[in-house]
Short mmCIF file of C-alpha atoms in Angstrom, two decimals:
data_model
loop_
_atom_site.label_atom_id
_atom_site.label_comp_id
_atom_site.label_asym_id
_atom_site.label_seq_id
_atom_site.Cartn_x
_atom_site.Cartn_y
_atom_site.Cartn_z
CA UNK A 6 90.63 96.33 137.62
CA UNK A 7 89.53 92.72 138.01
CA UNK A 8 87.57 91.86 135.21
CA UNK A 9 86.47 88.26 134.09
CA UNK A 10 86.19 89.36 130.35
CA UNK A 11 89.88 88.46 129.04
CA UNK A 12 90.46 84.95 130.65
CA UNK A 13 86.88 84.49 129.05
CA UNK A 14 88.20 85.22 125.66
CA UNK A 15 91.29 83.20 125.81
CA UNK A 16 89.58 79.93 127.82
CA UNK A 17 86.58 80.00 125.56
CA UNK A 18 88.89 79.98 122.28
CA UNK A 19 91.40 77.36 124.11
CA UNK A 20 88.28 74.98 124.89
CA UNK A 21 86.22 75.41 121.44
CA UNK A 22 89.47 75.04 119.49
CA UNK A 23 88.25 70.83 120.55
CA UNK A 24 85.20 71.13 118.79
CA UNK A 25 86.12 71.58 115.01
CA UNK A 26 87.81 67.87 115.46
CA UNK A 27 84.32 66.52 116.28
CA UNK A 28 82.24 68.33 113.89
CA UNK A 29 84.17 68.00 110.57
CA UNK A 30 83.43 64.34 111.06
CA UNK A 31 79.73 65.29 109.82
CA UNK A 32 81.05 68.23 108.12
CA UNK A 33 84.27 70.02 106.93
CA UNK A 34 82.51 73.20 106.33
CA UNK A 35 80.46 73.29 109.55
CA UNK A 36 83.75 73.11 111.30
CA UNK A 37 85.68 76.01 109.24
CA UNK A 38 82.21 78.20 110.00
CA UNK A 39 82.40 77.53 113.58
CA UNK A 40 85.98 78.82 113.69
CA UNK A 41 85.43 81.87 112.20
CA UNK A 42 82.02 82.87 114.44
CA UNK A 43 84.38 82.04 117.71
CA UNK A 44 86.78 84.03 116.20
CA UNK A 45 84.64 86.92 115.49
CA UNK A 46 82.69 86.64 118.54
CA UNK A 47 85.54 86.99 120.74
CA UNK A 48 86.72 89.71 118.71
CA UNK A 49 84.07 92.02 119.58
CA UNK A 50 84.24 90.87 122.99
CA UNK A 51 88.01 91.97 123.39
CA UNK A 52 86.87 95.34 122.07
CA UNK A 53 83.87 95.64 124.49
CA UNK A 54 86.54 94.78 126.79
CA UNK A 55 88.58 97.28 125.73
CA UNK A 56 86.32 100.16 126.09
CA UNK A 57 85.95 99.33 129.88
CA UNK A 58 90.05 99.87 130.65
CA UNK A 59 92.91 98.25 131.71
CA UNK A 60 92.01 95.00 133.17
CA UNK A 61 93.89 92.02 135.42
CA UNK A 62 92.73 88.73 136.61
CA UNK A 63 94.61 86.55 138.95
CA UNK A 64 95.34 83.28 138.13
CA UNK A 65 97.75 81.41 140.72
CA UNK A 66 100.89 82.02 142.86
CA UNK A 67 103.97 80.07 142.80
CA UNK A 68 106.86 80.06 144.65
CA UNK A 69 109.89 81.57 143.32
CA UNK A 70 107.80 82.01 140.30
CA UNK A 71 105.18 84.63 142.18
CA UNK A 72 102.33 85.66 141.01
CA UNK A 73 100.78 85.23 137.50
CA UNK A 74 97.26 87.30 135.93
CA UNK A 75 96.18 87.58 132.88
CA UNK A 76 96.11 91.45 132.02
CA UNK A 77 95.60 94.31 129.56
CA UNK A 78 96.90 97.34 128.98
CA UNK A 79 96.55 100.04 126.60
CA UNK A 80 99.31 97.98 124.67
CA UNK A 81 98.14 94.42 125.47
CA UNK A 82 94.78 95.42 123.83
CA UNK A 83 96.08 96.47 120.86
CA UNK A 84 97.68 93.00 119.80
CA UNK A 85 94.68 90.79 121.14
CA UNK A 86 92.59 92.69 119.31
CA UNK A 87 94.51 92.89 116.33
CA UNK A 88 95.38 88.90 116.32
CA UNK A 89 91.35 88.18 116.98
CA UNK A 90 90.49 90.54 113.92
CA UNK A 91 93.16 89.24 111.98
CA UNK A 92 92.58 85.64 112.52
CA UNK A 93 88.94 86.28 111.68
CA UNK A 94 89.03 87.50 108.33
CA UNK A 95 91.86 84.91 107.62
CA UNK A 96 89.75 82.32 108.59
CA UNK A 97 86.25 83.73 107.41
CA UNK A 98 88.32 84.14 103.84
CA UNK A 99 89.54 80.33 104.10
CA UNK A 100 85.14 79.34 104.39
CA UNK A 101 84.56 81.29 101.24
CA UNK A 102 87.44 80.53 99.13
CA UNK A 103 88.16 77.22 99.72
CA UNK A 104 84.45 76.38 100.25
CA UNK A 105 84.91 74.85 103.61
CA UNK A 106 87.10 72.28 101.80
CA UNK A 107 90.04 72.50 104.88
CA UNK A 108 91.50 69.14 105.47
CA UNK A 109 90.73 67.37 109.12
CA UNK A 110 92.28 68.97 112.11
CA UNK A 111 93.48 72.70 110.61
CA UNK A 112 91.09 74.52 112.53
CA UNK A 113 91.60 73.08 115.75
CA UNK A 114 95.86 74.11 115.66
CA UNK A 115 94.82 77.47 113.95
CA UNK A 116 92.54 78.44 116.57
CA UNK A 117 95.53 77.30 119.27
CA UNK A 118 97.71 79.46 117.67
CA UNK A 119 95.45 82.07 118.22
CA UNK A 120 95.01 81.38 121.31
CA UNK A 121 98.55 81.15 122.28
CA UNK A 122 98.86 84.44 120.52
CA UNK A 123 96.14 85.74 123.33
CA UNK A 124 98.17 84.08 125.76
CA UNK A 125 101.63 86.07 125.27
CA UNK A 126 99.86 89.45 124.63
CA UNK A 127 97.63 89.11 128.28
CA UNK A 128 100.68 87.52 130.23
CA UNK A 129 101.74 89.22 133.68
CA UNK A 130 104.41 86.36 134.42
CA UNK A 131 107.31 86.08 131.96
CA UNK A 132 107.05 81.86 132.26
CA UNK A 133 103.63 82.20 131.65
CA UNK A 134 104.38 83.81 128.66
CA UNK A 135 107.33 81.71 127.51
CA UNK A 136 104.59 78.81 127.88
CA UNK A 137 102.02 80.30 125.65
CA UNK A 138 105.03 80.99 123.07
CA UNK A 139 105.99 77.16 122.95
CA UNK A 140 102.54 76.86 122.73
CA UNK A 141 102.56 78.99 119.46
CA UNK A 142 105.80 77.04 118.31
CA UNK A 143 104.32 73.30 118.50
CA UNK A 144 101.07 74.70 116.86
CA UNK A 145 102.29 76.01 113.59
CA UNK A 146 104.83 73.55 113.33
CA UNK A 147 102.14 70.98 113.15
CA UNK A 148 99.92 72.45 110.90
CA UNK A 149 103.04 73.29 108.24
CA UNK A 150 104.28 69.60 108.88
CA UNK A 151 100.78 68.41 107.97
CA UNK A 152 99.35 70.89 105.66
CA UNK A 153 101.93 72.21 103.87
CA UNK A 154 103.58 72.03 100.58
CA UNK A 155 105.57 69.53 98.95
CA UNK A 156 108.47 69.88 101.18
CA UNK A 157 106.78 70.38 104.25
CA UNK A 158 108.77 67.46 106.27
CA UNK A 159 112.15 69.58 105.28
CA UNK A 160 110.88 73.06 106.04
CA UNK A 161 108.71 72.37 108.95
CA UNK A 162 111.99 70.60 110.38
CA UNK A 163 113.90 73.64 109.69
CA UNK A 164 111.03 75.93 111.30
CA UNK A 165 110.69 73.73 114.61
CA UNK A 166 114.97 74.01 114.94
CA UNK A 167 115.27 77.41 114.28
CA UNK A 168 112.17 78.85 116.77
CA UNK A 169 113.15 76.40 119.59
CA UNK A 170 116.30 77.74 119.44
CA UNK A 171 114.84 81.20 119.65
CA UNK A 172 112.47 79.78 122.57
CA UNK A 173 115.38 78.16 124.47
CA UNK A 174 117.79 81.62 124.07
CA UNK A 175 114.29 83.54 125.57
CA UNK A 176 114.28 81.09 128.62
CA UNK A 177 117.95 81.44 129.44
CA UNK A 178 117.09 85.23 128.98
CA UNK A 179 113.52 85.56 131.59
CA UNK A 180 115.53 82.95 134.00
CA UNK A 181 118.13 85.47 133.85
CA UNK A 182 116.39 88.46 134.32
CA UNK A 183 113.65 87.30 137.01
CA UNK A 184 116.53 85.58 139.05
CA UNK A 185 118.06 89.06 138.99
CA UNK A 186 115.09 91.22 140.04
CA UNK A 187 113.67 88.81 142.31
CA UNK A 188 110.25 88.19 140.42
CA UNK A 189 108.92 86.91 137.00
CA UNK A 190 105.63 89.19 137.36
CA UNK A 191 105.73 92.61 135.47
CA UNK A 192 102.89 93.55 137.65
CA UNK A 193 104.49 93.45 141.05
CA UNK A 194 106.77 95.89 138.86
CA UNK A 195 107.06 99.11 141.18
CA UNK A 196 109.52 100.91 139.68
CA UNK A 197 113.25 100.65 137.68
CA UNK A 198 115.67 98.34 139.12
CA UNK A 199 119.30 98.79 138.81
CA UNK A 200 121.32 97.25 135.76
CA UNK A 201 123.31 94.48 136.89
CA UNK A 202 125.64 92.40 134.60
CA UNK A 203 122.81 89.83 135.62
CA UNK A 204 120.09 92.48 134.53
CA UNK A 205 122.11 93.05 131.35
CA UNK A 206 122.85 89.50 130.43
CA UNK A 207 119.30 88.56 130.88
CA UNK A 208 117.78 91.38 128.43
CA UNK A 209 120.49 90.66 125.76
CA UNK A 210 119.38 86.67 125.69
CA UNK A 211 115.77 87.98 125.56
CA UNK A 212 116.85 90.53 122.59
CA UNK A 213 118.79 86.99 120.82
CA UNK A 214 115.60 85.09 121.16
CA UNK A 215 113.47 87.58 119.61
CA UNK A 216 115.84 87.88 116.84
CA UNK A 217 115.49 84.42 116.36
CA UNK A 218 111.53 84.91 116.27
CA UNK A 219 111.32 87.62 114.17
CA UNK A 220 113.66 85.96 111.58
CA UNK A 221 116.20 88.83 111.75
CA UNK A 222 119.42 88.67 109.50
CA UNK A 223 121.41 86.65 110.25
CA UNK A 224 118.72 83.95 111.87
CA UNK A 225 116.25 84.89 108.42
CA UNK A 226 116.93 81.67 106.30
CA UNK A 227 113.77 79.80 108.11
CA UNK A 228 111.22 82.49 107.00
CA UNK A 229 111.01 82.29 103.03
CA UNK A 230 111.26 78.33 103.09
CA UNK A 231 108.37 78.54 105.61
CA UNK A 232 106.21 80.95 104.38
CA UNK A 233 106.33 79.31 100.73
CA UNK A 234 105.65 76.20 102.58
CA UNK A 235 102.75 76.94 104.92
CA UNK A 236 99.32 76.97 104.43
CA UNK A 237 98.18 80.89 103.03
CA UNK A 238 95.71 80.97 106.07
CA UNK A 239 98.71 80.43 108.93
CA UNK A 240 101.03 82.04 106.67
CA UNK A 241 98.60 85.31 106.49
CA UNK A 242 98.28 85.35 110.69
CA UNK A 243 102.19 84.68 110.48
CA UNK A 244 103.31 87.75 109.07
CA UNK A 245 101.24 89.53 111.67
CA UNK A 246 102.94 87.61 114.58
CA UNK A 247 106.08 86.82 113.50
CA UNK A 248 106.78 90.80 113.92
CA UNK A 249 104.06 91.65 117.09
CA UNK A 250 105.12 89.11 119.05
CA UNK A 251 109.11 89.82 119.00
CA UNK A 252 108.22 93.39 118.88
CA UNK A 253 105.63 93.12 121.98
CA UNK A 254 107.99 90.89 124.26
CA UNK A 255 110.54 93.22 123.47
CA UNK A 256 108.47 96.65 124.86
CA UNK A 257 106.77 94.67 127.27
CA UNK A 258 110.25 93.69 129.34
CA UNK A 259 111.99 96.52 128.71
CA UNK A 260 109.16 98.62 130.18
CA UNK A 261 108.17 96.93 132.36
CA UNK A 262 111.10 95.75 134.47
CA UNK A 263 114.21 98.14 133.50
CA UNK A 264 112.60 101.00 131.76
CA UNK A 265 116.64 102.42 131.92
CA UNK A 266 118.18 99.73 130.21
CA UNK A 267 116.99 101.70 126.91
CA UNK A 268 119.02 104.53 127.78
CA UNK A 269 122.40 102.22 127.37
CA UNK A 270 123.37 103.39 124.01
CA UNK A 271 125.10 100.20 123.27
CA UNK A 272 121.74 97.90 123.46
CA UNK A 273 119.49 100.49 121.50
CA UNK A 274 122.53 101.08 118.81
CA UNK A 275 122.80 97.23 118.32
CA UNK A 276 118.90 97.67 117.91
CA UNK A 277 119.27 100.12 115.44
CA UNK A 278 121.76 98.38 113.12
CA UNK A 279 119.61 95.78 112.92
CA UNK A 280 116.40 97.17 111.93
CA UNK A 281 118.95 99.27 109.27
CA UNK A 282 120.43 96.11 108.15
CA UNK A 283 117.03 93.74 107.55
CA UNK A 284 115.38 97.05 105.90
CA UNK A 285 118.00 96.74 103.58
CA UNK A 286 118.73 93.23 103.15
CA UNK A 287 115.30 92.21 103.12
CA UNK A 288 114.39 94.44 100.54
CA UNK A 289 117.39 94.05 97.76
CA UNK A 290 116.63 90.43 98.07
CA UNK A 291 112.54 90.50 97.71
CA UNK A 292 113.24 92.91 94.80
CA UNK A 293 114.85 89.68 93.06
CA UNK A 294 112.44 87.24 93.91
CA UNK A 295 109.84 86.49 91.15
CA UNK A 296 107.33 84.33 93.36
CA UNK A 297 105.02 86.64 95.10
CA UNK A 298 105.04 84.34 98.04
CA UNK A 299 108.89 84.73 98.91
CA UNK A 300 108.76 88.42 97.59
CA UNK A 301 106.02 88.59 100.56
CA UNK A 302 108.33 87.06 102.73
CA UNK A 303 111.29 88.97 102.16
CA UNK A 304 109.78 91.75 102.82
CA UNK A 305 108.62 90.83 105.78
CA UNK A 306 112.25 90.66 107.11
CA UNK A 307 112.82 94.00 105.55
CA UNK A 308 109.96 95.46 107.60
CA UNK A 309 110.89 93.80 110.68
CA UNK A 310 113.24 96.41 110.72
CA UNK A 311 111.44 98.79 110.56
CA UNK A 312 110.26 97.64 114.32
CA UNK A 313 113.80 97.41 115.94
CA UNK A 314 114.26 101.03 114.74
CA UNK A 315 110.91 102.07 116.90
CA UNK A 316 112.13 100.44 120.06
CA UNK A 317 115.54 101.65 119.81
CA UNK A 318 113.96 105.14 120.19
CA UNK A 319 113.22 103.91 123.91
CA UNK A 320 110.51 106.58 124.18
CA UNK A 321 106.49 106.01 124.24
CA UNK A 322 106.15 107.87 120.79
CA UNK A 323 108.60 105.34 119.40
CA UNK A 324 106.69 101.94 121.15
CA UNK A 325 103.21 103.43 120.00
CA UNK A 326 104.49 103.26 116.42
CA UNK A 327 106.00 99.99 116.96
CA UNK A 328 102.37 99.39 117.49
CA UNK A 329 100.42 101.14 114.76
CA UNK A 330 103.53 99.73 112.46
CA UNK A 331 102.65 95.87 113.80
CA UNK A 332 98.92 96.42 112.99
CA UNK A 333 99.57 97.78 109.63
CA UNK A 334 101.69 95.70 109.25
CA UNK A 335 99.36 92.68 109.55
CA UNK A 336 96.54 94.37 107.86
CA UNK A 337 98.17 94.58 104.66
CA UNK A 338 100.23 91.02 104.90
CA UNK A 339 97.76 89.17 105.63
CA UNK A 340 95.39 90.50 102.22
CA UNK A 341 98.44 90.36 100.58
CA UNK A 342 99.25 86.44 101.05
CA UNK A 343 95.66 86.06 100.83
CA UNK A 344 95.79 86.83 97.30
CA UNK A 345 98.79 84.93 96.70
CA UNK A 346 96.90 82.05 97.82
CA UNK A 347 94.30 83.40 95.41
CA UNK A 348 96.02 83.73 92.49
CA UNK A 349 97.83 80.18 92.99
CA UNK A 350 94.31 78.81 93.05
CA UNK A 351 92.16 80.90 90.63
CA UNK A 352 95.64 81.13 88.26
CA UNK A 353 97.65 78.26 88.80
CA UNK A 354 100.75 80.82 89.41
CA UNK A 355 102.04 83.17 91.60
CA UNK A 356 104.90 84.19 89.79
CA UNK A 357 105.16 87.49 88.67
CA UNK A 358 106.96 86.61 85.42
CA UNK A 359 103.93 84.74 84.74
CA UNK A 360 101.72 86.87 85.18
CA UNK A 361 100.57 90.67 83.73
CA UNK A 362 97.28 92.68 82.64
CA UNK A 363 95.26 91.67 85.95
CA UNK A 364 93.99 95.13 86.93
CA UNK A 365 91.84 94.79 83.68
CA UNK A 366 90.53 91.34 84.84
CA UNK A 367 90.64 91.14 88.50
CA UNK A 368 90.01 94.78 88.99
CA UNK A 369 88.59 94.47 92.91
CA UNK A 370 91.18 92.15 93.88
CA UNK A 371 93.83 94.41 91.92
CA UNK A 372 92.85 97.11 94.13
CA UNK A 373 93.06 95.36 97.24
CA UNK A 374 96.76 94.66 96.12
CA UNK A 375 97.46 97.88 95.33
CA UNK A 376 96.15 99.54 98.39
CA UNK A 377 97.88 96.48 100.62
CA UNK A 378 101.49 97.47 98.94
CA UNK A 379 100.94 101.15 99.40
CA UNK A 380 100.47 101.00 103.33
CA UNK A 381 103.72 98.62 103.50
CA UNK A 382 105.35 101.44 101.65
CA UNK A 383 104.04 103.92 104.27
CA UNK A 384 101.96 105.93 101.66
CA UNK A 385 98.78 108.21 103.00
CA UNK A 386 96.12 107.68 103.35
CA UNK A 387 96.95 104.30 104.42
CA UNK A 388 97.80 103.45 108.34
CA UNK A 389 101.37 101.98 107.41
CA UNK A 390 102.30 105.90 106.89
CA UNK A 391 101.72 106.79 110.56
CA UNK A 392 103.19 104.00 112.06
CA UNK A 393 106.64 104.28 109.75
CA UNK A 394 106.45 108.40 110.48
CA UNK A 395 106.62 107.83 114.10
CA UNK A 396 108.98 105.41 114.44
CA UNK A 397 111.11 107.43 112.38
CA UNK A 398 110.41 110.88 114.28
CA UNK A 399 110.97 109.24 117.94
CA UNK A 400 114.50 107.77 117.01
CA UNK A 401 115.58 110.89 115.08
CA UNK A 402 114.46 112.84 118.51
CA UNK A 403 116.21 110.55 120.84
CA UNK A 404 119.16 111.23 118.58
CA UNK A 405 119.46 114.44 118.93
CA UNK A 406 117.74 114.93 122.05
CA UNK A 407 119.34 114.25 125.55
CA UNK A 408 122.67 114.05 124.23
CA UNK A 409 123.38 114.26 120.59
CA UNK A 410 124.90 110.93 119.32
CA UNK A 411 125.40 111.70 115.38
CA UNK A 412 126.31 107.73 114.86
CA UNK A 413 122.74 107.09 115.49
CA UNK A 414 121.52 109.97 113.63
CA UNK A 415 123.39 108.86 110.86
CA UNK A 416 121.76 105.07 111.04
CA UNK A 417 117.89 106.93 111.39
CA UNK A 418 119.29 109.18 108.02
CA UNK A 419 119.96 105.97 106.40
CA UNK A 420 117.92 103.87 107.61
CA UNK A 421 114.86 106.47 106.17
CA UNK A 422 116.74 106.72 102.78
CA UNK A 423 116.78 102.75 102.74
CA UNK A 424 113.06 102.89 103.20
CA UNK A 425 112.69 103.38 99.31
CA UNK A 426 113.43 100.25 98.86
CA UNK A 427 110.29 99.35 100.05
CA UNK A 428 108.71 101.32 97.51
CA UNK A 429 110.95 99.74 94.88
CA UNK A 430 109.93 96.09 95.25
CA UNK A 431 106.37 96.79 96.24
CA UNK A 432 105.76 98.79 92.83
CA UNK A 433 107.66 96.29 91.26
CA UNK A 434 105.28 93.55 91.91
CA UNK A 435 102.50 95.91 91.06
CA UNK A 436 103.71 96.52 87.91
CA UNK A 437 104.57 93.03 86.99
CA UNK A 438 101.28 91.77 88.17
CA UNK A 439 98.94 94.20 87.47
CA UNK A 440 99.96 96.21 84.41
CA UNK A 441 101.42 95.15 80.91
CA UNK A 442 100.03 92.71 78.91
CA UNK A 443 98.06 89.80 79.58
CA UNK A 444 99.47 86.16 79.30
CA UNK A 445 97.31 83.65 76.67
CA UNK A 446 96.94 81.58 79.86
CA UNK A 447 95.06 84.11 81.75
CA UNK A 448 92.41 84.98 79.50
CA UNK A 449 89.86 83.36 81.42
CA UNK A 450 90.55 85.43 84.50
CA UNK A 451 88.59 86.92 86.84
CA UNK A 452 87.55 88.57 90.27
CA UNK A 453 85.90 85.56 93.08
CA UNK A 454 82.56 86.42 93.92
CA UNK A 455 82.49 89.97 96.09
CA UNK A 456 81.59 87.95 99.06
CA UNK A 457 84.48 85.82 98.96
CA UNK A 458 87.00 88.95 99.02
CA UNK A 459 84.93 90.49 101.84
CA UNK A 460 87.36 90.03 104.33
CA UNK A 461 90.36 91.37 102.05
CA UNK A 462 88.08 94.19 101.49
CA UNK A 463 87.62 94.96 105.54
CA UNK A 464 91.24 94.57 106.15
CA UNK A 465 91.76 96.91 103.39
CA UNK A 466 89.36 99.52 104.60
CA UNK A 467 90.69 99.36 107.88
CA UNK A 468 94.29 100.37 106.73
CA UNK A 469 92.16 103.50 105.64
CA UNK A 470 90.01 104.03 108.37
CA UNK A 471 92.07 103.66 111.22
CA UNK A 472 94.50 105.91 109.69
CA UNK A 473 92.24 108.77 108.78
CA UNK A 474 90.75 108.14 112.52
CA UNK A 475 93.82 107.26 114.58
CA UNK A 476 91.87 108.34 118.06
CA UNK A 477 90.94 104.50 117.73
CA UNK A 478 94.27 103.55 118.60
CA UNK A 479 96.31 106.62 120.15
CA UNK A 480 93.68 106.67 123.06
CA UNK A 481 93.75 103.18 123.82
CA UNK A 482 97.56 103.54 124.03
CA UNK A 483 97.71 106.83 125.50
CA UNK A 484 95.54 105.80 128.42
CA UNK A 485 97.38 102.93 129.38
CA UNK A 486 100.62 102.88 128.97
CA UNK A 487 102.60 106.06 130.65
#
């Protein structure tokens, strides 16, 4: 249905990104405030916009290239809205923490990001896309290589090599593959085209870049060196993308150009190793780590797996809680760096070592904490339970469904054991933080004013509500995507 609404959202937030550059001149907080009512403004727009159905908007046509639209789907809507919501309380939490204090220029690259963000999730054209990732890439490797930490220069060198590379393997890959089909646009898509060895070639590049993105073992090194590095606020809408992007590009080809290519056992076992591997890896390591920062991190790489796992089920159960998994996933990140941020700020220290006795101090932030860890961990009530429980049901069915293939059973048993490592490190750093006595340092400590953790709070509460009402995202996805 042709519907102006989502190239509204995306040009409006491309073309007001400008305007925080002119206004901080006058004033720093005027600017951060004007981010965050964009970003919540277009936020309820893209769920207005949801509510009406799928949409598509043509843009331009191109030879060789074809056609290009921005679109949504069922699937598309989830991630805009997600990044919008996201990137709103990040930024709304960034006003009222750091008292509009953000240095000249952040808010213009953070709502680019964003916008690239937008971009990917609503692209019909695979070079479209590709140029709203790059897009992403230049963004947050400017605002770590000005805003970062003390070794920003290093790390935001490391970042920029390590993505393009990703970017560049993704190119060769959608070349590849549209060469091979005879079209870059998904929507001219009419139904499953044979796999060729240029087919095959094409989807394994794409599969290498996203590995690359999603700082999968063995392409992970780039992830805790940037995430200690970066700014909380990118770092907090990171942890979201990082995984939905890789994850949606992923689902997105796959289904929409050779829906059989997931039925080659040899592409969704390589899938499945690695999600067993970085939920393993990623996990033993953050266990070690005593800054809650990289602990954050590496378990972000550990949960990536968690993703691969979901789309090596090939099945719509599996991609829907690839979805829900992405979303939680975010959620709980995002509060979760937030309050790193927090603590190095209201504490002087992230490091768990350092730390102890908090729950009896900072008591609402505590519990945002808590509740954040317990949704990674896939506990109930909390939304990070559904989206682990069906990723792990539709691989374990397409194990043992079509044809049996015990190899892959065995990875799903495993990979399901491995999970409680996720519990292990997550109740870890609750216990060091939380619990235990309190250091002579921290005395003094307490909660920010309740209006400053508002937006931890509604990220929080949406971990709950969304899970106890799922409808809000199982229709959306169940309407749209077949």
């Amino acid at each position: 249905m042709q519907n102006i609404l989502l190239p509204f959202v995306l040009l409006a937030l491309l073309a007001s990104s400008l305007i925080p550059t002119f206004i901080e001149r006058r004033s720093k907080k005027a600017s951060s405030i004007f981010a965050t009512a964009v970003l919540c403004a277009l936020f309820a727009i893209a769920v207005y916009a949801a509510s009406s159905g799928g949409q598509s908007y043509f843009l331009f046509s191109v030879p060789f290239l074809g056609e290009a639209s921005l679109f949504a789907d069922g699937m598309s809507f989830i991630f805009i809205i997600s990044s919008l919501g996201i990137s709103a309380a990040v930024s709304g939490f960034a006003v009222l923490a750091e008292g509009g204090a953000v240095k000249r220029g952040f808010f213009t690259l953070f709502m680019l990001y964003v916008a690239a963000l937008l971009g990917i999730f609503g692209s019909s054209n695979l070079i479209l896309l590709f140029i709203f990732f790059e897009l992403m890439l230049v963004a947050s490797w400017l605002i770590i290589g000005f805003w970062g930490g003390q070794n920003r220069s290093a790390v935001s060198l490391k970042y920029f090599l390590y993505t393009e590379f990703g970017a560049l393997l993704l190119l060769a890959g959608i070349l590849l593959l549209g060469s091979s089909i005879g079209t870059f646009d998904m929507l001219a898509i009419g139904t499953d085209h044979a796999i060729t060895s240029g087919v095959y070639l094409g989807a394994a590049l794409i599969f290498a870049g996203v590995l690359v993105k999603c700082a999968s073992f063995p392409f992970h090194s780039w992830l805790p060196d940037t995430y200690s590095e970066a700014p909380y606020a990118l770092t907090a809408v990171m942890s979201f993308s990082t995984m939905a992007v890789g994850g949606y590009v992923l689902m997105r080809v796959f289904q929409s150009f050779v829906p059989s290519i997931l039925s080659d056992n040899a592409l969704t076992t390589a899938l499945a190793i690695f999600g067993l591997i970085n939920i393993s890896y990623g996990g033993v390591i953050a266990i070690k780590q005593d800054d809650l920062k990289r602990l954050l991190a590496y378990s972000s790489i550990s949960q990536v797996g968690y993703m691969f796992i979901g789309i090596a089920s090939g099945s719509s159960l599996g991609f829907l809680g690839v979805a829900i998994w992405s979303l939680a996933h975010g959620l709980s990140k995002s509060s979760l760096f937030m309050i790193s941020g927090l603590y190095r700020k209201e504490l002087g220290t992230d490091k768990l070592s350092e730390m102890g006795g908090l729950s009896r101090k900072m008591p609402m932030t505590s519990s945002i904490l808590f509740a954040s860890f317990m949704s990674a961990c896939g506990i109930p009530p909390f939304l990070g339970f559904w989206g682990e429980l069906l990723i792990f049901l539709a691989f374990i069915s397409s194990s043992i469904g079509a044809g049996f293939d015990a190899f892959k059973l065995a990875i799903g048993v495993i990979a399901i054991a491995s999970s409680v490592i996720t519990v292990g490190y997550s109740l870890w750093a609750v216990r060091r933080s939380l619990f235990g006595e309190l250091p002579e340092g921290l005395q003094n400590a307490s909660d920010p004013p309740v209006v400053t953790i508002l937006p931890l709070a509604i990220l929080t509460s949406s971990l709950v509500a969304i899970s106890l009402l799922p409808y809000l995202i199982t229709s959306l996805f169940w309407v749209f995507v077949p």
